[in-house]
PDB file of N, CA and C in Angstrom:
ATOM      1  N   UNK A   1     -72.256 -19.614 -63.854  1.00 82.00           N
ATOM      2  CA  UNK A   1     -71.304 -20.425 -63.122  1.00 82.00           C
ATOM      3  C   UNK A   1     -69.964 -20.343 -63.858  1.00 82.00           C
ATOM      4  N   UNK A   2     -68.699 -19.942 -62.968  1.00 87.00           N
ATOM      5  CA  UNK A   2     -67.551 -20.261 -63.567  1.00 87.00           C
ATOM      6  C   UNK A   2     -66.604 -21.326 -63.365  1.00 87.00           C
ATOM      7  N   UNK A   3     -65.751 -21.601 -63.830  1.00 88.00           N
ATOM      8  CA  UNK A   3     -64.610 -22.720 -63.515  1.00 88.00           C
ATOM      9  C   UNK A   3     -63.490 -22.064 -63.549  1.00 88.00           C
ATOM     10  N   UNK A   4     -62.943 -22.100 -62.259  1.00 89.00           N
ATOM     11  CA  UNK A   4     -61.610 -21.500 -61.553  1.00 89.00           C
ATOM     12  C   UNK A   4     -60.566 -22.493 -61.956  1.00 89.00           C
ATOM     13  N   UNK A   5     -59.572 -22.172 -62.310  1.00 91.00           N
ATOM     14  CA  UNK A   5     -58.709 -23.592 -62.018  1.00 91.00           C
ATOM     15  C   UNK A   5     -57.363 -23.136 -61.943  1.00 91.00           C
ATOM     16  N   UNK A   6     -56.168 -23.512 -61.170  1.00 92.00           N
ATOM     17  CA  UNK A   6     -55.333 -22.921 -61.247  1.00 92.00           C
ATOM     18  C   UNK A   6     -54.081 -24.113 -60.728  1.00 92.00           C
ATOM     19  N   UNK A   7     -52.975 -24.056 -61.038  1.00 93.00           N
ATOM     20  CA  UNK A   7     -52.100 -24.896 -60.699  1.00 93.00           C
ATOM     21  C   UNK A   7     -50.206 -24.870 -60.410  1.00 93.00           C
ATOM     22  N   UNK A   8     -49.753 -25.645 -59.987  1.00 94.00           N
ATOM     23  CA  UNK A   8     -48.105 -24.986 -59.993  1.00 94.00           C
ATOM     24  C   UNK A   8     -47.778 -26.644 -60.173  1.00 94.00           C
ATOM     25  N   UNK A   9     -46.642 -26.815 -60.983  1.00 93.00           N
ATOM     26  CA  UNK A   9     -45.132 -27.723 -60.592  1.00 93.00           C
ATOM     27  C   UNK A   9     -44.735 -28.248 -59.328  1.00 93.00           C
ATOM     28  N   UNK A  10     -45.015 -29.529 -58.822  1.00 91.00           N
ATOM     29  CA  UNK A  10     -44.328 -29.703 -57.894  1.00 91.00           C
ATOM     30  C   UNK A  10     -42.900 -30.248 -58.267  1.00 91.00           C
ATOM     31  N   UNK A  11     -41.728 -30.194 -57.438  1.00 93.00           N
ATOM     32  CA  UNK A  11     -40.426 -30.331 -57.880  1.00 93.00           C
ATOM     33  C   UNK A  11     -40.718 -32.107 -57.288  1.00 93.00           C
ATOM     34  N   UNK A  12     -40.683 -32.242 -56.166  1.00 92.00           N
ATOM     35  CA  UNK A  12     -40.147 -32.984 -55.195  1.00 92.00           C
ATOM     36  C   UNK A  12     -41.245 -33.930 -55.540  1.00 92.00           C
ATOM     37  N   UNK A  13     -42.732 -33.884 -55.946  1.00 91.00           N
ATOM     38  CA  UNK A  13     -43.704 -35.097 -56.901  1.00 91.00           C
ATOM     39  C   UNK A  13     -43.728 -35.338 -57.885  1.00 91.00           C
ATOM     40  N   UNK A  14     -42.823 -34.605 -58.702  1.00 93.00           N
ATOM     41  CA  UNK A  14     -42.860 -34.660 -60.366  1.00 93.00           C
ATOM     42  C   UNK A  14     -44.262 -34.350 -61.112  1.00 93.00           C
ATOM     43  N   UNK A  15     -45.163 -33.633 -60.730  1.00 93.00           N
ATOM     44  CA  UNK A  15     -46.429 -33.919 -61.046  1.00 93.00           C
ATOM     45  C   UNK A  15     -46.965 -32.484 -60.622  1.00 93.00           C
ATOM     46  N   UNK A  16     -48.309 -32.339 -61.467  1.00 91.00           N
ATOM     47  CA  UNK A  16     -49.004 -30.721 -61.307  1.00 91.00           C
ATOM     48  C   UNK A  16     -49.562 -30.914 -59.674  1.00 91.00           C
ATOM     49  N   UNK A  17     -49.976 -29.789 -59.368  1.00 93.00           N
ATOM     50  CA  UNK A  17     -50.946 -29.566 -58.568  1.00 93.00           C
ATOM     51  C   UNK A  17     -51.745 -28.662 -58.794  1.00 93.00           C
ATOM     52  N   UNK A  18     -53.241 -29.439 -58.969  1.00 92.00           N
ATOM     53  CA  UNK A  18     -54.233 -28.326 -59.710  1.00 92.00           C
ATOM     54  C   UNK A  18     -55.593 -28.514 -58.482  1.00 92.00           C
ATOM     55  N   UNK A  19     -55.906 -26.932 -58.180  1.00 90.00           N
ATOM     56  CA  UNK A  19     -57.120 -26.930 -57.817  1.00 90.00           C
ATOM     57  C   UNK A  19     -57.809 -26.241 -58.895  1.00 90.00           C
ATOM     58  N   UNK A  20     -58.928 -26.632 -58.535  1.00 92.00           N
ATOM     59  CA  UNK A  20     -60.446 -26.366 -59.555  1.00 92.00           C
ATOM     60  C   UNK A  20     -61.788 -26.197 -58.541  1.00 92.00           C
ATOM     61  N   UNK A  21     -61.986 -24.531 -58.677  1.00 90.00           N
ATOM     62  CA  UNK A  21     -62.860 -24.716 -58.380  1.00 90.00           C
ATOM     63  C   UNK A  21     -64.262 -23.931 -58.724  1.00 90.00           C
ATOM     64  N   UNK A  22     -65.214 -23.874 -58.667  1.00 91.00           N
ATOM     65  CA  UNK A  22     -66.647 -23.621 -59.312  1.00 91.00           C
ATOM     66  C   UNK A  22     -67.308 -21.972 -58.091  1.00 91.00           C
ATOM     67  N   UNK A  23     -67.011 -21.398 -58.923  1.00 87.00           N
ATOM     68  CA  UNK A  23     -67.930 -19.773 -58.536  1.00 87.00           C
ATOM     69  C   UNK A  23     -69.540 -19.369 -59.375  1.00 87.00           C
ATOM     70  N   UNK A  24     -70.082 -18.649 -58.608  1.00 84.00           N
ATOM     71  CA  UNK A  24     -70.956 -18.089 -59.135  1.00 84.00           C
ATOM     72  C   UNK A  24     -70.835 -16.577 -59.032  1.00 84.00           C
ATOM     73  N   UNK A  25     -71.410 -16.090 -60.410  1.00 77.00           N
ATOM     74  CA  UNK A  25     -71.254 -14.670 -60.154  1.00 77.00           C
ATOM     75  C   UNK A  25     -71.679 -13.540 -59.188  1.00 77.00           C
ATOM     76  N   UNK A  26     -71.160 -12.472 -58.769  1.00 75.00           N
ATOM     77  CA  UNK A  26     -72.200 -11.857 -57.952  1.00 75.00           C
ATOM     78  C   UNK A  26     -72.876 -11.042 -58.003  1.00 75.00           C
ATOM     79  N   UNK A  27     -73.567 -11.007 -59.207  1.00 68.00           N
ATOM     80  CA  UNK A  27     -74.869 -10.476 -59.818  1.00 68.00           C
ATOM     81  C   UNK A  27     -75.573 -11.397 -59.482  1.00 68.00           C
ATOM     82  N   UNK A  28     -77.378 -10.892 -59.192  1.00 61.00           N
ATOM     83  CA  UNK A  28     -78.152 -12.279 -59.390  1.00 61.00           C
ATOM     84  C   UNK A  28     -78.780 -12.646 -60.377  1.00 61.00           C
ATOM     85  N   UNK A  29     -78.964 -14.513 -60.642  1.00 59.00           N
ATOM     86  CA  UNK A  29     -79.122 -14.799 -61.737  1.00 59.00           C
ATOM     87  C   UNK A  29     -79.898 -14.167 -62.600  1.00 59.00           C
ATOM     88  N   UNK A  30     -81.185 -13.639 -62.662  1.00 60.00           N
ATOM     89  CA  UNK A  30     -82.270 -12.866 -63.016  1.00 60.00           C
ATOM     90  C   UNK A  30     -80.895 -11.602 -64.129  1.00 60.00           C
ATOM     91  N   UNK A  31     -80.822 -10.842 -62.969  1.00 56.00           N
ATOM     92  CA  UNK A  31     -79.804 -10.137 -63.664  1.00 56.00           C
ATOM     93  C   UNK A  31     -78.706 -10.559 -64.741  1.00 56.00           C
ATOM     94  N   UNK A  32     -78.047 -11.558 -64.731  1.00 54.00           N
ATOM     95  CA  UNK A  32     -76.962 -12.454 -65.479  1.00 54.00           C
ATOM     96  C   UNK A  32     -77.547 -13.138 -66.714  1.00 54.00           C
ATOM     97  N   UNK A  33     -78.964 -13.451 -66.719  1.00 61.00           N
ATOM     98  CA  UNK A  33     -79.293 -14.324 -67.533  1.00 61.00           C
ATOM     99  C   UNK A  33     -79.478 -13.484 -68.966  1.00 61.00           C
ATOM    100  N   UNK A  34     -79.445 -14.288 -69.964  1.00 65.00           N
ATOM    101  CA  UNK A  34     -79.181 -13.798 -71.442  1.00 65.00           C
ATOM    102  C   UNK A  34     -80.628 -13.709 -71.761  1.00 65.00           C
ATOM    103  N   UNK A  35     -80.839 -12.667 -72.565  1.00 71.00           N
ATOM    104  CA  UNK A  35     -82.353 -12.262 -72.955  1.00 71.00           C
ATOM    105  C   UNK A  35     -82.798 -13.197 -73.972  1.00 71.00           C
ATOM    106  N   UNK A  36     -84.349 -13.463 -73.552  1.00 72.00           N
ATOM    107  CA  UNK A  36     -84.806 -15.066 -74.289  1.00 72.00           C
ATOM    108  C   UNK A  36     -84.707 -14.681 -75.818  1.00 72.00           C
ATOM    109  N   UNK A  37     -84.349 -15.383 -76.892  1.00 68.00           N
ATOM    110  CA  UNK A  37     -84.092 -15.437 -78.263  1.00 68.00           C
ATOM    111  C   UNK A  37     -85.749 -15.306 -78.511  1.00 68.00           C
ATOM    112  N   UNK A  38     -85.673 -14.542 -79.596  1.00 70.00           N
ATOM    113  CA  UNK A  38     -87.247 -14.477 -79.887  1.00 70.00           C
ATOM    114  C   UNK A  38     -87.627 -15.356 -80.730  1.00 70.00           C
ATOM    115  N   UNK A  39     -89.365 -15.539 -80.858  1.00 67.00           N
ATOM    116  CA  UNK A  39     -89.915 -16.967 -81.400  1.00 67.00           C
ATOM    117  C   UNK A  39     -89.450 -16.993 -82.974  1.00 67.00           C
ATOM    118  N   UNK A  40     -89.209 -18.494 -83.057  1.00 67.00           N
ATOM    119  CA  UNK A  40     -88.889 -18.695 -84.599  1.00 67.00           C
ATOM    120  C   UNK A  40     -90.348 -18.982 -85.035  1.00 67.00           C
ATOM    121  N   UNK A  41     -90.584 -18.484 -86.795  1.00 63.00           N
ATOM    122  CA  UNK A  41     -91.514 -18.858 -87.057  1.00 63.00           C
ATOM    123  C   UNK A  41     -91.412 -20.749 -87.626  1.00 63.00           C
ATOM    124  N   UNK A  42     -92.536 -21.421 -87.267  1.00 62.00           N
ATOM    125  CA  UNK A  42     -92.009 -22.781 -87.298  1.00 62.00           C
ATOM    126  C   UNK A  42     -92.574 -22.709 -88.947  1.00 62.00           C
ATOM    127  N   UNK A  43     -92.063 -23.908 -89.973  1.00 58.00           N
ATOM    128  CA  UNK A  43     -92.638 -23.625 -91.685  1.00 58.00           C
ATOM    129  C   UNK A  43     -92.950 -25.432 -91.290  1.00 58.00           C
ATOM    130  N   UNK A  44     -93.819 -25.661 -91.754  1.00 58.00           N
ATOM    131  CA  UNK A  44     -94.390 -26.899 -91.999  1.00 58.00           C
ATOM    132  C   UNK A  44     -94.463 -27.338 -93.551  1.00 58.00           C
ATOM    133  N   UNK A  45     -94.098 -28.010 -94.167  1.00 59.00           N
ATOM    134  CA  UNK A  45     -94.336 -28.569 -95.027  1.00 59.00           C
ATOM    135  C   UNK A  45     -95.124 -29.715 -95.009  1.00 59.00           C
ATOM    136  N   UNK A  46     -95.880 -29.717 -96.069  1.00 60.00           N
ATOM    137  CA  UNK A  46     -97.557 -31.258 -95.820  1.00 60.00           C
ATOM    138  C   UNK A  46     -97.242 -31.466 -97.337  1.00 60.00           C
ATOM    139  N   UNK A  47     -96.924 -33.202 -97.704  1.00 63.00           N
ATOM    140  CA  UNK A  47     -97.261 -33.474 -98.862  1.00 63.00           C
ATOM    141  C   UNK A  47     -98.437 -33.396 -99.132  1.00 63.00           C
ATOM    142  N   UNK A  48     -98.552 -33.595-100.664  1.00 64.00           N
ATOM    143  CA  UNK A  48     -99.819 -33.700-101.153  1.00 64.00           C
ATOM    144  C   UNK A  48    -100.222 -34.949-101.486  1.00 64.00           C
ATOM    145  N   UNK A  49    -101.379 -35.036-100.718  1.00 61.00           N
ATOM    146  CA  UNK A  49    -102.042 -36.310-100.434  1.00 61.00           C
ATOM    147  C   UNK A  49    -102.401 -37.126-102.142  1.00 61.00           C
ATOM    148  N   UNK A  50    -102.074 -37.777-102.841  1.00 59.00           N
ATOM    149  CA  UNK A  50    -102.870 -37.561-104.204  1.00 59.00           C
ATOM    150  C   UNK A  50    -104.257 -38.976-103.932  1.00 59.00           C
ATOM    151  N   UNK A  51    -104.505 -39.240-102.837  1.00 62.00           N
ATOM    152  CA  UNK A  51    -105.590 -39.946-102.848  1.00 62.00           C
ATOM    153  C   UNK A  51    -106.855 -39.308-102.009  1.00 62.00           C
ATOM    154  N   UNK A  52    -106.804 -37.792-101.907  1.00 56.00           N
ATOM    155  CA  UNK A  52    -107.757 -37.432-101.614  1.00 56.00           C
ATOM    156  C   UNK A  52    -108.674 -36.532-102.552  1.00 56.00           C
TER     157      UNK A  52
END
C-alpha cells in the first residue's frame, strides 16, 4: 500500500490544499510480499534450581 499525497497554495484561502490518497501496487500481493525472515534459534536460559 502507498500514500499519495500531493498539494498547492491557495492565494485567495491563505491555506494548503492537500489531497491524500492510498494506492495499491499493481503487482499482486503474493508477488510484492517480502520473503519470510528465517527461524531464529530461540536460547532459553533455566536457573539453577539449588533445592533440587
Amino acid at each position: 500500500m502507498q500514500i499519495l499525497a500531493t498539494g498547492k497554495w491557495s492565494k485567495a484561502e491563505k491555506r494548503w490544499k492537500m489531497l491524500v490518497t492510498l494506492r495499491r501496487p499493481a503487482t499482486s500481493p503474493a508477488a510484492a510480499a517480502a520473503e519470510p525472515r528465517p527461524a531464529r534459534a530461540t536460547v532459553l536460559q533455566f536457573r539453577k534450581n539449588p533445592e533440587r
